[in-house]
mmCIF file of C-alpha atoms in Angstrom:
data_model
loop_
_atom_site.group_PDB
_atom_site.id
_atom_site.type_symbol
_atom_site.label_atom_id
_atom_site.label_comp_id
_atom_site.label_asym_id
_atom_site.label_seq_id
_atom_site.Cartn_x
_atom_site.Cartn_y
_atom_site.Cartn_z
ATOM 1 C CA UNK A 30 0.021 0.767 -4.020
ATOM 2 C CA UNK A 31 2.388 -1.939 -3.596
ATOM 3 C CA UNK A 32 5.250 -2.771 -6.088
ATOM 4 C CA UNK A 33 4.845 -5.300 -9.200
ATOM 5 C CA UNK A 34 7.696 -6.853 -8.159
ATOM 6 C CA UNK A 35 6.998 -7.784 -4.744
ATOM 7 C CA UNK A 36 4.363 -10.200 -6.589
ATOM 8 C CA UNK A 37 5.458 -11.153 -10.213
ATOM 9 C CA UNK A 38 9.490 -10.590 -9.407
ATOM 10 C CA UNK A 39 10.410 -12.064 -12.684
ATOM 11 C CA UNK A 40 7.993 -10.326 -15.147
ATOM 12 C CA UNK A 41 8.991 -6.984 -13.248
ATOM 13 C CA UNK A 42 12.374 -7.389 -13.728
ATOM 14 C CA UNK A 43 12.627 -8.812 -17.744
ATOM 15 C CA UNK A 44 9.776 -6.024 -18.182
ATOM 16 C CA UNK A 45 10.544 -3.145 -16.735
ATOM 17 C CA UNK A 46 10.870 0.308 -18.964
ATOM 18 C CA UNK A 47 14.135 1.980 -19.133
ATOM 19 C CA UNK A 48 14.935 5.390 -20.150
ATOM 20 C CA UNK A 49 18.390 5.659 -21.818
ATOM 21 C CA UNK A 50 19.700 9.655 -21.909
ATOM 22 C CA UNK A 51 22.992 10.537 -22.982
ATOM 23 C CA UNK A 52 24.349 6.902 -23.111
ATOM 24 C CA UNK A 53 26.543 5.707 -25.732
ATOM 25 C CA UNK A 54 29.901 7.447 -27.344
ATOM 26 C CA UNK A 55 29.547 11.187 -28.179
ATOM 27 C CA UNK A 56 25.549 11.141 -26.975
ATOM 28 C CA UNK A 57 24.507 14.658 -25.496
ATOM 29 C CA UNK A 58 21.576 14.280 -22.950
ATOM 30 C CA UNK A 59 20.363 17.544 -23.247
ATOM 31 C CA UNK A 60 20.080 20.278 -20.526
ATOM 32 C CA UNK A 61 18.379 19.561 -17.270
ATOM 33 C CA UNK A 62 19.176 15.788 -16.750
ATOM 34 C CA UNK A 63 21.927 14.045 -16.301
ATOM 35 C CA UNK A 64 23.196 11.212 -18.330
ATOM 36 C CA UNK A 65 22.211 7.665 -17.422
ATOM 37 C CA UNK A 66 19.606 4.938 -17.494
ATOM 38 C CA UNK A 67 16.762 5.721 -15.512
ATOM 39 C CA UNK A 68 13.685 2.918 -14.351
ATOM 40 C CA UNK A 69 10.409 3.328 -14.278
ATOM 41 C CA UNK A 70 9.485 1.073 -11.442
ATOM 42 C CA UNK A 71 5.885 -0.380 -11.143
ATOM 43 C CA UNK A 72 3.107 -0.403 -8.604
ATOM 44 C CA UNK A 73 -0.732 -0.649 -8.355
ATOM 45 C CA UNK A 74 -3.645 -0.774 -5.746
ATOM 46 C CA UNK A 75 -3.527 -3.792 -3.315
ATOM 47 C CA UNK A 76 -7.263 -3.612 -3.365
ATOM 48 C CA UNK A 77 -9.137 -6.092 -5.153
ATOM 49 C CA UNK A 78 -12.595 -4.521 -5.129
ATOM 50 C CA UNK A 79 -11.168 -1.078 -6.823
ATOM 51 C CA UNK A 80 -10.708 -0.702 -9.898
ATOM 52 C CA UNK A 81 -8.777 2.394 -11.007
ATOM 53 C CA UNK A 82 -6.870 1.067 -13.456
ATOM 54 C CA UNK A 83 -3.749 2.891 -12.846
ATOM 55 C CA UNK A 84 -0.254 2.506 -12.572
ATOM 56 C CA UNK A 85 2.299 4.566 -9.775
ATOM 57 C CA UNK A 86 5.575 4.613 -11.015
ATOM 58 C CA UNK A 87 8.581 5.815 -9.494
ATOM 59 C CA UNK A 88 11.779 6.464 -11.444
ATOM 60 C CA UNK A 89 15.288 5.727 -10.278
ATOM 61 C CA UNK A 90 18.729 5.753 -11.511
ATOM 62 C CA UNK A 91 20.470 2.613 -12.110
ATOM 63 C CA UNK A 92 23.331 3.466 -9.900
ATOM 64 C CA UNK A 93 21.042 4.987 -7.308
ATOM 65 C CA UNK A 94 18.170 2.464 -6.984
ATOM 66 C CA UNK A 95 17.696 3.847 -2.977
ATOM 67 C CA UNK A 96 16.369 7.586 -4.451
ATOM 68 C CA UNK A 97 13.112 7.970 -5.769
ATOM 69 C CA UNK A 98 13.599 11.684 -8.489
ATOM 70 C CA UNK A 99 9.963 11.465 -9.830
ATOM 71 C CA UNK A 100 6.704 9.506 -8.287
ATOM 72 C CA UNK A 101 4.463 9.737 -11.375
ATOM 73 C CA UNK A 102 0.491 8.759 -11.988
ATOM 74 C CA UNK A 103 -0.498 7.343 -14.794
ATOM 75 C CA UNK A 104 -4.117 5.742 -16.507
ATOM 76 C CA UNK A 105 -4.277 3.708 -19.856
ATOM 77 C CA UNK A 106 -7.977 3.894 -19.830
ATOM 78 C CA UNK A 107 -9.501 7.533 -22.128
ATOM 79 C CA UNK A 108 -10.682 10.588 -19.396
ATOM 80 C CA UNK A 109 -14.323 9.297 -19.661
ATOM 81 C CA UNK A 110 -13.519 6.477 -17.695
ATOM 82 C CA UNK A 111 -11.686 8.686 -15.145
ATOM 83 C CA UNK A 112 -13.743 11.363 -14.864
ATOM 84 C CA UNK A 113 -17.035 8.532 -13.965
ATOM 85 C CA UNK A 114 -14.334 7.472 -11.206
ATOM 86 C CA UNK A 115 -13.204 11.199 -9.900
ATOM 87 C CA UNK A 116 -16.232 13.167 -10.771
ATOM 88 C CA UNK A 117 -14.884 15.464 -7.511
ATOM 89 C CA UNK A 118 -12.018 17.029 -9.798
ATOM 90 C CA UNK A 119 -12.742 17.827 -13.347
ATOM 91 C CA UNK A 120 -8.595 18.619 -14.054
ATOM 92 C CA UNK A 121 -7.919 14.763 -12.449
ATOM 93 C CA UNK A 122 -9.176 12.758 -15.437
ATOM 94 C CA UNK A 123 -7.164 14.690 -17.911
ATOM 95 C CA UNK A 124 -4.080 14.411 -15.534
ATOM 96 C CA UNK A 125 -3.929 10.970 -15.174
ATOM 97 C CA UNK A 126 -4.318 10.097 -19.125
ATOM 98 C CA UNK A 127 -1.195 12.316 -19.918
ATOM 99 C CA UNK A 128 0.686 11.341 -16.464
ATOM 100 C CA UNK A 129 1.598 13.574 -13.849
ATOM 101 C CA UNK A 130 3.545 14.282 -10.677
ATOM 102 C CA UNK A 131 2.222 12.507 -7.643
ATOM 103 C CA UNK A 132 1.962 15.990 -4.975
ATOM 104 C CA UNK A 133 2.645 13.369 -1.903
ATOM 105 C CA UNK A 134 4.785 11.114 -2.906
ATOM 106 C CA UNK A 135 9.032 11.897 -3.332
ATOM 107 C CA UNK A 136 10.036 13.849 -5.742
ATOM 108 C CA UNK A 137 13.451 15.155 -6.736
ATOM 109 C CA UNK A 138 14.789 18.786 -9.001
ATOM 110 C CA UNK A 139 14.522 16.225 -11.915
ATOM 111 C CA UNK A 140 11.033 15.666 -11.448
ATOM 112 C CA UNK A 141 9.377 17.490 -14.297
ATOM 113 C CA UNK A 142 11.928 16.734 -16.920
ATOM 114 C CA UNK A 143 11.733 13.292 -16.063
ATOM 115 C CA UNK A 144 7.834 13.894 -16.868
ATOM 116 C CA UNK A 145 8.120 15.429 -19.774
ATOM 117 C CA UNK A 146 10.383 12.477 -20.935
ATOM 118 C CA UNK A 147 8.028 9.554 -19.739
ATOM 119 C CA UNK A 148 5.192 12.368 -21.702
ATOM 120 C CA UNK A 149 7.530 11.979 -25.005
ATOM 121 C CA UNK A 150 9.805 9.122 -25.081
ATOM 122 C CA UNK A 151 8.641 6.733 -23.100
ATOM 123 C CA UNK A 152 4.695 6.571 -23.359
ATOM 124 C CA UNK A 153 3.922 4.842 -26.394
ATOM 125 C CA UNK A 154 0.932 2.456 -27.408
ATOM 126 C CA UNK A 155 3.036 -0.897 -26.785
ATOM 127 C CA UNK A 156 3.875 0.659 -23.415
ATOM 128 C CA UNK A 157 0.344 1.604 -22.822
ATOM 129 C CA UNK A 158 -0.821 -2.021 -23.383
ATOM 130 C CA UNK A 159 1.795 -3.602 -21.375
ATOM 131 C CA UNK A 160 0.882 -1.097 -18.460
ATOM 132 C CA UNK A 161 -2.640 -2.743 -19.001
ATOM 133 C CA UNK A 162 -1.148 -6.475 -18.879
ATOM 134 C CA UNK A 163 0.406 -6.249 -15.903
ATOM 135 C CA UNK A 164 -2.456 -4.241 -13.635
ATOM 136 C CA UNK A 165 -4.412 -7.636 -14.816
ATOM 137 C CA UNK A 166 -1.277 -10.231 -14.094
ATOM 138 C CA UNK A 167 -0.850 -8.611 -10.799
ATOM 139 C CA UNK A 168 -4.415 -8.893 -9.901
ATOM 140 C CA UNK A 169 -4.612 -12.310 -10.808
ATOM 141 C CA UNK A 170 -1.469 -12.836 -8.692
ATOM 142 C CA UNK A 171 -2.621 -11.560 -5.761
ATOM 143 C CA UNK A 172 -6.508 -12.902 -5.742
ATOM 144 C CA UNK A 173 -4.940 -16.434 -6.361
ATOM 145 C CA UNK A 174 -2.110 -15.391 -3.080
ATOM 146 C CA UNK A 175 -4.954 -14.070 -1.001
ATOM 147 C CA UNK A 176 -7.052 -17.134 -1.195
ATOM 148 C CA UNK A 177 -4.149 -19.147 -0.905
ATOM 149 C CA UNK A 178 -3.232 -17.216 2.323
ATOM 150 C CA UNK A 179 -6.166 -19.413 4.395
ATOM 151 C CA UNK A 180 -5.590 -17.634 7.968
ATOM 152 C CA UNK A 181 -6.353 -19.451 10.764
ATOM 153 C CA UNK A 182 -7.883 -17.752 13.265
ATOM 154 C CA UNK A 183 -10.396 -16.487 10.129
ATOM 155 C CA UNK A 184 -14.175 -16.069 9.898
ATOM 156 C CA UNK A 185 -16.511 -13.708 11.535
ATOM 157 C CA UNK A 186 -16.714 -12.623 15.060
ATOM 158 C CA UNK A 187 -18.948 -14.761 16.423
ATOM 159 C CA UNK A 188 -19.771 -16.218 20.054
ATOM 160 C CA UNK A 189 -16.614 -18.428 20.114
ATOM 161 C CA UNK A 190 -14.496 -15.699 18.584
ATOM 162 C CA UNK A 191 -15.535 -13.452 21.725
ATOM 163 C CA UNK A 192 -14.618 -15.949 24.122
ATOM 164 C CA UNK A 193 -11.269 -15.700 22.980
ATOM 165 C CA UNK A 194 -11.239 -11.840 22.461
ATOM 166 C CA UNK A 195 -8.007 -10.110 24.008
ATOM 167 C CA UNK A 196 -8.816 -7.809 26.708
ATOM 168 C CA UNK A 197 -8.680 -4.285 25.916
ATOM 169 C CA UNK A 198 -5.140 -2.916 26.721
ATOM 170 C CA UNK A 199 -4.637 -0.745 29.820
ATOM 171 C CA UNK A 200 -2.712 2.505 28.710
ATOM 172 C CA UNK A 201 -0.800 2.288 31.704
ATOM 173 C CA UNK A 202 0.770 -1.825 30.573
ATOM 174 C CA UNK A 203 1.016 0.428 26.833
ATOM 175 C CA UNK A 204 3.551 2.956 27.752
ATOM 176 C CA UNK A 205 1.189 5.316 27.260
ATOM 177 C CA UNK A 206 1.672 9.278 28.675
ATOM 178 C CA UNK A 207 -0.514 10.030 31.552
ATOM 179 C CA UNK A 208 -2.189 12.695 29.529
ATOM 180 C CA UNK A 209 -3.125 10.725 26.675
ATOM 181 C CA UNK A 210 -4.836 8.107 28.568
ATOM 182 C CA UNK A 211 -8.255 9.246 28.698
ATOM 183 C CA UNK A 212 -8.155 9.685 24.744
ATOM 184 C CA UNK A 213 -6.590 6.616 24.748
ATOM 185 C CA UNK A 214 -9.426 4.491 26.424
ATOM 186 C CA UNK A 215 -12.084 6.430 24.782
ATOM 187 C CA UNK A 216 -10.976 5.112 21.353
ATOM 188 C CA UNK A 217 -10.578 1.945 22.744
ATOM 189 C CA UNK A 218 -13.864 1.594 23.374
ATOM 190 C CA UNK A 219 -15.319 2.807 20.366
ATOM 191 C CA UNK A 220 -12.886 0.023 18.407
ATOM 192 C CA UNK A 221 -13.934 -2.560 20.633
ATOM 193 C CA UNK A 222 -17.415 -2.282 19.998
ATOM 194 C CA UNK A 223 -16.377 -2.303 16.748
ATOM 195 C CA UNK A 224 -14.182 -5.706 16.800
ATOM 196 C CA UNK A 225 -16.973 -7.367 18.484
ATOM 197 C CA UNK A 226 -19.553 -6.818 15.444
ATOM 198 C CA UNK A 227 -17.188 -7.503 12.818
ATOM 199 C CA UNK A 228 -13.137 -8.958 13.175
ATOM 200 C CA UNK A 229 -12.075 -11.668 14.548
ATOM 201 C CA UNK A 230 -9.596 -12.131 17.833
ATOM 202 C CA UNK A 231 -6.147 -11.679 16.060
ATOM 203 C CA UNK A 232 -7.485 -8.652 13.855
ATOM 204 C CA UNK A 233 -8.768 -6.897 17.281
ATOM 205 C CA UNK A 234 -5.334 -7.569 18.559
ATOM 206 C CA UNK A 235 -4.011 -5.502 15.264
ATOM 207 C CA UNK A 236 -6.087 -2.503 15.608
ATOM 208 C CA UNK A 237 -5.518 -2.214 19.429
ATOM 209 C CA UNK A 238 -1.680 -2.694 19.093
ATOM 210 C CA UNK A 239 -1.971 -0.076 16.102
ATOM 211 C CA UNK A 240 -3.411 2.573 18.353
ATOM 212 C CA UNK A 241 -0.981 1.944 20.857
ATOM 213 C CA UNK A 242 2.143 2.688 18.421
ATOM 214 C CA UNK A 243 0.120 5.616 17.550
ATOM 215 C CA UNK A 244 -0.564 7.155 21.497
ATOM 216 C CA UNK A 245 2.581 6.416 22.284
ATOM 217 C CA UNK A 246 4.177 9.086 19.422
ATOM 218 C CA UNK A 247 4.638 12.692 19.584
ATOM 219 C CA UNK A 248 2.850 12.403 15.521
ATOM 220 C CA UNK A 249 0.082 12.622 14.736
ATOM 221 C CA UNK A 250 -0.903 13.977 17.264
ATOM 222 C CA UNK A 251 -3.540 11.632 19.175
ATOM 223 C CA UNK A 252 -5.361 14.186 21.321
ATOM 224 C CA UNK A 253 -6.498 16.131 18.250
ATOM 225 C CA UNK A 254 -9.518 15.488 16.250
ATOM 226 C CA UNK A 255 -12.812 13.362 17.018
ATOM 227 C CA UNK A 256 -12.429 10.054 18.661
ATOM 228 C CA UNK A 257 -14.783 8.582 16.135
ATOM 229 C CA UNK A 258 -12.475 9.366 13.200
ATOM 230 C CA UNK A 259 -8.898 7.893 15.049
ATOM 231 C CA UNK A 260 -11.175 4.334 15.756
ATOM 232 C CA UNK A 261 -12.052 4.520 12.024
ATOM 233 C CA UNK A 262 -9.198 5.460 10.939
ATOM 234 C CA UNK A 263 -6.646 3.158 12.465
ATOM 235 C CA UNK A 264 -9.345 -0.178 11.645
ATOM 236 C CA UNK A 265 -9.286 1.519 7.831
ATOM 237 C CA UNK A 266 -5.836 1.184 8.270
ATOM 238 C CA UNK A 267 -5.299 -2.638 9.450
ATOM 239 C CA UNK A 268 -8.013 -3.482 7.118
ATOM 240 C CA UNK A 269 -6.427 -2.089 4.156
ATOM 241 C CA UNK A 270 -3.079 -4.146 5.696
ATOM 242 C CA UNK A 271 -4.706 -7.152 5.327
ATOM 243 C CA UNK A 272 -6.259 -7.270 2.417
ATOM 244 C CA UNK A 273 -10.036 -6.949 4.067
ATOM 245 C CA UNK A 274 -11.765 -5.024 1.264
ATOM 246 C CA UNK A 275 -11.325 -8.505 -1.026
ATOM 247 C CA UNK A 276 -14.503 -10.239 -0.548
ATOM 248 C CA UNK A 277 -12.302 -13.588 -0.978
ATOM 249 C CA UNK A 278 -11.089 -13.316 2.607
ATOM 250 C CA UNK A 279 -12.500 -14.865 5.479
ATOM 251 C CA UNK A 280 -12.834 -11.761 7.484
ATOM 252 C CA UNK A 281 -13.894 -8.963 4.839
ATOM 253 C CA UNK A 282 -15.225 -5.675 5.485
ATOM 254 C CA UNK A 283 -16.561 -2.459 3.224
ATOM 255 C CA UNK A 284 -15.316 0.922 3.834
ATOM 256 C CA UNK A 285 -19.327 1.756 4.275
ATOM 257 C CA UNK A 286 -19.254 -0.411 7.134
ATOM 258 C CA UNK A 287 -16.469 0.887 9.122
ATOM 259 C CA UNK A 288 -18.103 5.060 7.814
ATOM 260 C CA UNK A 289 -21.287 3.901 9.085
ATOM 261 C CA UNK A 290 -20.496 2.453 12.181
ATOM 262 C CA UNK A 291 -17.997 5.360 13.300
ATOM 263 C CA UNK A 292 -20.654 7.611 11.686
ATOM 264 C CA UNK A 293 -17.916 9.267 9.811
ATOM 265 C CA UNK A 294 -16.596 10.492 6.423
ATOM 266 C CA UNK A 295 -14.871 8.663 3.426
ATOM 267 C CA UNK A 296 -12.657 11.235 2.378
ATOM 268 C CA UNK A 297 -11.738 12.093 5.497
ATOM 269 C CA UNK A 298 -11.334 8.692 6.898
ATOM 270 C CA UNK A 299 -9.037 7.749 3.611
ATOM 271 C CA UNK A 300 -6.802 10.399 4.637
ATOM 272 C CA UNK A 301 -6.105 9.906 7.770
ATOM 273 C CA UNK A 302 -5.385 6.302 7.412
ATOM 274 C CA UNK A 303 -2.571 7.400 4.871
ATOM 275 C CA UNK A 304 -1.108 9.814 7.533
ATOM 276 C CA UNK A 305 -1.393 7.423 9.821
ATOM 277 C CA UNK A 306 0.861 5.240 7.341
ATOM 278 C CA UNK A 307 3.460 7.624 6.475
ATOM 279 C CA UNK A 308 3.936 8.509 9.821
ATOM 280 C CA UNK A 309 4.635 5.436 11.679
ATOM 281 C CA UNK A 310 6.224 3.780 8.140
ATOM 282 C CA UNK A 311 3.734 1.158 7.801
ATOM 283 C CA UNK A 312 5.200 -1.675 5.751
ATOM 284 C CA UNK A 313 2.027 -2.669 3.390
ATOM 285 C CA UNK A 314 1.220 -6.219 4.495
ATOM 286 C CA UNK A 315 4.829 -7.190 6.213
ATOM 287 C CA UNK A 316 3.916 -4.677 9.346
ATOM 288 C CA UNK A 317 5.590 -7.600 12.293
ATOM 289 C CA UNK A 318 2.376 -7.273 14.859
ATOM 290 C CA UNK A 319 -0.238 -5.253 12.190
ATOM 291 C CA UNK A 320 -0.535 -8.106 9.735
ATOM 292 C CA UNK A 321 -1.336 -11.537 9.545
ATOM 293 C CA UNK A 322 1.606 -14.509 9.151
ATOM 294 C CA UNK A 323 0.810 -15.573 5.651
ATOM 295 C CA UNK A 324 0.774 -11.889 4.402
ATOM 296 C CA UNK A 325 4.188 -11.468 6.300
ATOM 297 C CA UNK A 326 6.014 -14.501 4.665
ATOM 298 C CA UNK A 327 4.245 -12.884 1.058
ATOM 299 C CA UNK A 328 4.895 -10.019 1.207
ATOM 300 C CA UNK A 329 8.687 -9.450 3.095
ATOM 301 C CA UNK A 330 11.036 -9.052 0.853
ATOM 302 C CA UNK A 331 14.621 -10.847 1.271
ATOM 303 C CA UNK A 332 17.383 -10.501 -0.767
ATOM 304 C CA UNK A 333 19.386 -13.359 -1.823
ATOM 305 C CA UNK A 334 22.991 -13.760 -2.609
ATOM 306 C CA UNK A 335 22.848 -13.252 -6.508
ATOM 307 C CA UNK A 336 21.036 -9.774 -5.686
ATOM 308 C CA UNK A 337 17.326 -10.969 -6.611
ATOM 309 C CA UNK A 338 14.529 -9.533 -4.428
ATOM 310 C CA UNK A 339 12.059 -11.998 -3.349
ATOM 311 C CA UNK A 340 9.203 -12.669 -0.974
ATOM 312 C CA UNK A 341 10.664 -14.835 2.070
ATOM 313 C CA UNK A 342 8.467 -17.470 1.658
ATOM 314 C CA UNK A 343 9.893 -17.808 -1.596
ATOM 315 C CA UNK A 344 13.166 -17.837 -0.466
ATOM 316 C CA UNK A 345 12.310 -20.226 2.278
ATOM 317 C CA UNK A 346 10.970 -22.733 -0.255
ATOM 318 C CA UNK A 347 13.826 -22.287 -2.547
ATOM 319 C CA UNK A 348 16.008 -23.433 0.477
ATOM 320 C CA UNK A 349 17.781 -20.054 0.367
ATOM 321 C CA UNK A 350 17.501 -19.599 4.136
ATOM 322 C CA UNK A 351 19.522 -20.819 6.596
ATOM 323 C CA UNK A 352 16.857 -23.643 8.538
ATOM 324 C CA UNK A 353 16.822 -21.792 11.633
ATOM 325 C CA UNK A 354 15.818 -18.313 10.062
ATOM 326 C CA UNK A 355 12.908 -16.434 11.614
ATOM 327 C CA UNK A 356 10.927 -14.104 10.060
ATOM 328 C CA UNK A 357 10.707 -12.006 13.083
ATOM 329 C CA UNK A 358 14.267 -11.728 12.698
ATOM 330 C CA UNK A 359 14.063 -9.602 9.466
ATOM 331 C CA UNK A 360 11.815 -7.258 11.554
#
């Protein structure tokens, strides 16, 4: 999920929902939360080819926009639609129609009372319907961004491509512990074989450098679990980073293709890729050395001197960088 303002800055900002408790002269905000205005901040799936039809939303205080007190799910669409989509959990469908508490995502004390407000107060059928508007505006943002975004070392491995295919890094030139190099070079291979089949030069060099960040960490832990699930894990991971799942790129993959080449799992695949994220603190699509150029200058966020968030290449275009800024300086 990436944020509906880190596309469509203006509509997120003139249209996002605020919750108003105890404001005003003699207003009483009721036990359990304290007075103040609280946002209900938007984000939806990056990937093109799903389509879940969801919203994440995490609320913050106006005077505390750095503190996430409630991550909350929420679907527009009636349970039949969800429970064709999540036949795995019959209590999911009905969840995600009334909105509920994300179980990995922050969460503060106020949590469930801010629930039970967004449940009473602030769901309504106009808010429903703009919830809609804006999954489709955001899609349509980022398919026309994505095929904008023409990378240029694109297209699919071929002959040329492995000509120019980095060498597989030596754990030793990685910083990599003694006793993690046999690991290490065992998923190497298995990635490289991989690369070879399906990414192209500079995608290789992703997945490679992403395995390195992860051997070189105490967590996760890389000498646990199958070597087969890290290798399709961490390409899950860069693919996901790079928008790979949208047919529209150059260099697009399916999830069945990285399963069935690793010979693994979905489910379990899908989760470690997000542990791998929240681990290391993966940036979606402005990782510096885990994400192409044009998805850095999209999707790294600058803020400018009247307190507006936007992309840098925005701000670069707008001439509010000096001429000399770097992106890689913003790292």
């Amino acid at each position: 999920m990436i944020p509906l303002h880190s596309l469509l800055p203006e509509l997120a900002q003139r249209e996002v929902r605020w919750l108003h408790v105890g404001v005003g002269p003699g207003a009483d905000p009721g036990p359990g939360l304290p007075a103040g205005e609280y946002a209900f901040v938007e984000h939806y799936c990056e990937d093109l080819n799903c389509d879940c039809r969801r919203v994440f939303l995490k609320v913050i205080e106006r005077n505390q926009t750095d503190r996430v007190l409630a991550s909350i799910n929420y679907g527009w669409e009636n349970e039949a639609f969800y429970r064709e989509h999540m036949p795995w959990d019959p209590e999911a469908p009905r969840q995600v129609v009334e909105g509920s508490l994300d179980p990995i995502n922050p969460q503060s004390r106020h949590s469930e009372e801010l629930l039970r407000w967004f449940q009473m107060q602030v769901l309504d059928e106009s808010y429903r319907q703009r919830l809609r508007r804006h999954w489709e505006l955001f899609r349509d943002e980022l398919r026309r961004q994505t095929s904008a975004a023409s990378p240029g070392s694109g297209g699919s491995a071929d002959d040329d491509d492995v000509r120019d295919r980095p060498t597989p890094p030596s754990p030793a030139a990685q910083k990599i512990p003694p006793e993690r190099h046999e690991r290490f070079n065992e998923v190497v291979a298995l990635m490289d074989a991989f690369a070879r089949q399906h990414l192209d030069a500079e995608l290789t060099g992703f997945v490679m450098e992403l395995w390195s960040r992860i051997c070189r960490r105490k967590a996760p832990d890389c000498l646990r679990g199958k070597p087969a699930v890290w290798a399709a894990s961490v390409v899950h991971v860069i693919a996901r980073m790079n928008f790979l799942f949208d047919r529209g790129q150059p260099v697009h993959l399916k999830f069945d293709t990285i399963c069935k080449f690793f010979q693994t799992n979905k489910t379990t695949i899908g989760g470690k890729a997000s542990e791998i994220e929240r681990n290391l603190r993966l940036r979606q699509h402005s990782e510096p050395g885990l994400c192409r150029r044009e998805f850095l200058e999209s999707f790294t966020m600058v803020r400018l001197s009247s307190g507006m968030v936007v992309p840098w290449r925005m701000a670069r275009e707008l001439g509010c960088l000096p001429p000399d800024a770097k992106l890689e300086d913003l790292s």
